[in-house]
């Protein structure tokens, strides 16, 4: 239900649920109620209140839906891969491509501009890689938004792909806020990061469909408390799927491939 | 220095406010910001100043209405405001829906009063 409110002319009403989604309607509505003619002739002593009720990231959400519908038309399934910088996304993707490349047609959108060599690290493995143009204005350094992902799509043969993996910018805050049109979110967490991370960044951990616990080969050398990590993760996202991996030794990478394959097989 | 997402939120916000202000002067932008949106109010206000600098929206301020995170339990029906990120009802159930705290909305604008003297309304 939209919220009920009064206008300056004393009339009251509530807005539809989708009011804030519909820009055109929104503006008609505004101009109808609060335009400079009619009841609101500018003779009020105080300022005029204009109702808006619009989602701030609504434009991103609409672009994400456009991406989603292009992905559906091309029958490509899309994973948004997120982590803090250096958790192992690119290394893991390399290992995945080496194993899965022959049986699944995978494309990559590379958005991690922390390391400009990531696209090169993924080249030559049979997967087309499209680099995001980061010159996209404010915020372009800390996350990918739907428009940035959209700009990368013309350079990919979408219709020939089964799976598209988007390597997001290394950041545990903003990427979770921006829907880019993905079907699923995979988070790569490295055990070098500390077991309290899910409680510090609950929004991203909660939004994940899969949490990959990477660098598990380092477990004997760290005083990382794995049970405490899982307990913190369950507090935030009780039923999330988890896979322990080492992109270095290859542990668990087959399970990641299986998860990706099941996503791509899903209609 | 890395960009903060408050900055990109303000960029989107400015587009919405400009469209709705339609050339009129804006004094206050009222926002609903949920606890789970990871927005730091001071950073948001500061980002707004930067984004609207030298635009028709310069001088307008943000009024940020903080909305707490609230869970609704599908098992016992309880509504619980949470301060720590533990998405579990007091009854032990994890079958909870987030019913508050995810808002990120422009609710309304206060436009500046008329500049020219005008007779009061009858
Ligand atoms: N020991 C170990 N190191 C890893 C593992 N995965 C990645 N790394 C290393 O971590 C560093 C960052 O990896 P990278 O894939 O660039 O992280 P990204 O920023 O998430 O893409 C590199 O030096 C990798 O070799 C792992 O499973 N075990
Ligand atoms: Mg990388
Ligand atoms: Zn609008
Ligand atoms: Zn209205
Ligand atoms: Zn960001
Ligand atoms: Zn309950």
PDB file of N, CA, C and O and ligand atoms in Angstrom, chain A residues 139 142-143 171 174, chain B residues 4-5, ligand 5:
ATOM      1  N   UNK A 139      30.971   7.660  -8.324  1.00  0.00           N
ATOM      2  CA  UNK A 139      30.686   6.324  -7.821  1.00  0.00           C
ATOM      3  C   UNK A 139      31.255   5.238  -8.710  1.00  0.00           C
ATOM      4  O   UNK A 139      31.185   4.068  -8.387  1.00  0.00           O
ATOM      5  N   UNK A 142      33.684   2.419  -7.143  1.00  0.00           N
ATOM      6  CA  UNK A 142      33.459   1.547  -5.986  1.00  0.00           C
ATOM      7  C   UNK A 142      32.408   0.470  -6.216  1.00  0.00           C
ATOM      8  O   UNK A 142      32.205  -0.379  -5.363  1.00  0.00           O
ATOM      9  N   UNK A 143      31.742   0.466  -7.338  1.00  0.00           N
ATOM     10  CA  UNK A 143      30.764  -0.584  -7.615  1.00  0.00           C
ATOM     11  C   UNK A 143      30.403  -0.543  -9.099  1.00  0.00           C
ATOM     12  O   UNK A 143      30.682   0.439  -9.777  1.00  0.00           O
ATOM     13  N   UNK A 171      34.710  -4.544  -3.109  1.00  0.00           N
ATOM     14  CA  UNK A 171      34.115  -3.615  -2.147  1.00  0.00           C
ATOM     15  C   UNK A 171      32.990  -4.372  -1.461  1.00  0.00           C
ATOM     16  O   UNK A 171      32.197  -5.032  -2.124  1.00  0.00           O
ATOM     17  N   UNK A 174      29.000  -1.056  -1.397  1.00  0.00           N
ATOM     18  CA  UNK A 174      28.060  -0.618  -2.444  1.00  0.00           C
ATOM     19  C   UNK A 174      27.614  -1.652  -3.458  1.00  0.00           C
ATOM     20  O   UNK A 174      26.478  -1.573  -3.895  1.00  0.00           O
TER      21      UNK A 174
ATOM     22  N   UNK B   4      32.618   7.084  -2.738  1.00  0.00           N
ATOM     23  CA  UNK B   4      31.701   6.449  -1.799  1.00  0.00           C
ATOM     24  C   UNK B   4      30.326   6.338  -2.442  1.00  0.00           C
ATOM     25  O   UNK B   4      30.006   7.116  -3.329  1.00  0.00           O
ATOM     26  N   UNK B   5      29.561   5.359  -2.004  1.00  0.00           N
ATOM     27  CA  UNK B   5      28.296   5.183  -2.714  1.00  0.00           C
ATOM     28  C   UNK B   5      27.288   6.269  -2.359  1.00  0.00           C
ATOM     29  O   UNK B   5      26.341   6.491  -3.092  1.00  0.00           O
TER      30      UNK B   5
HETATM   31 ZN1  LIG C   5      29.873   2.325  -4.828  1.00  0.00          ZN
END
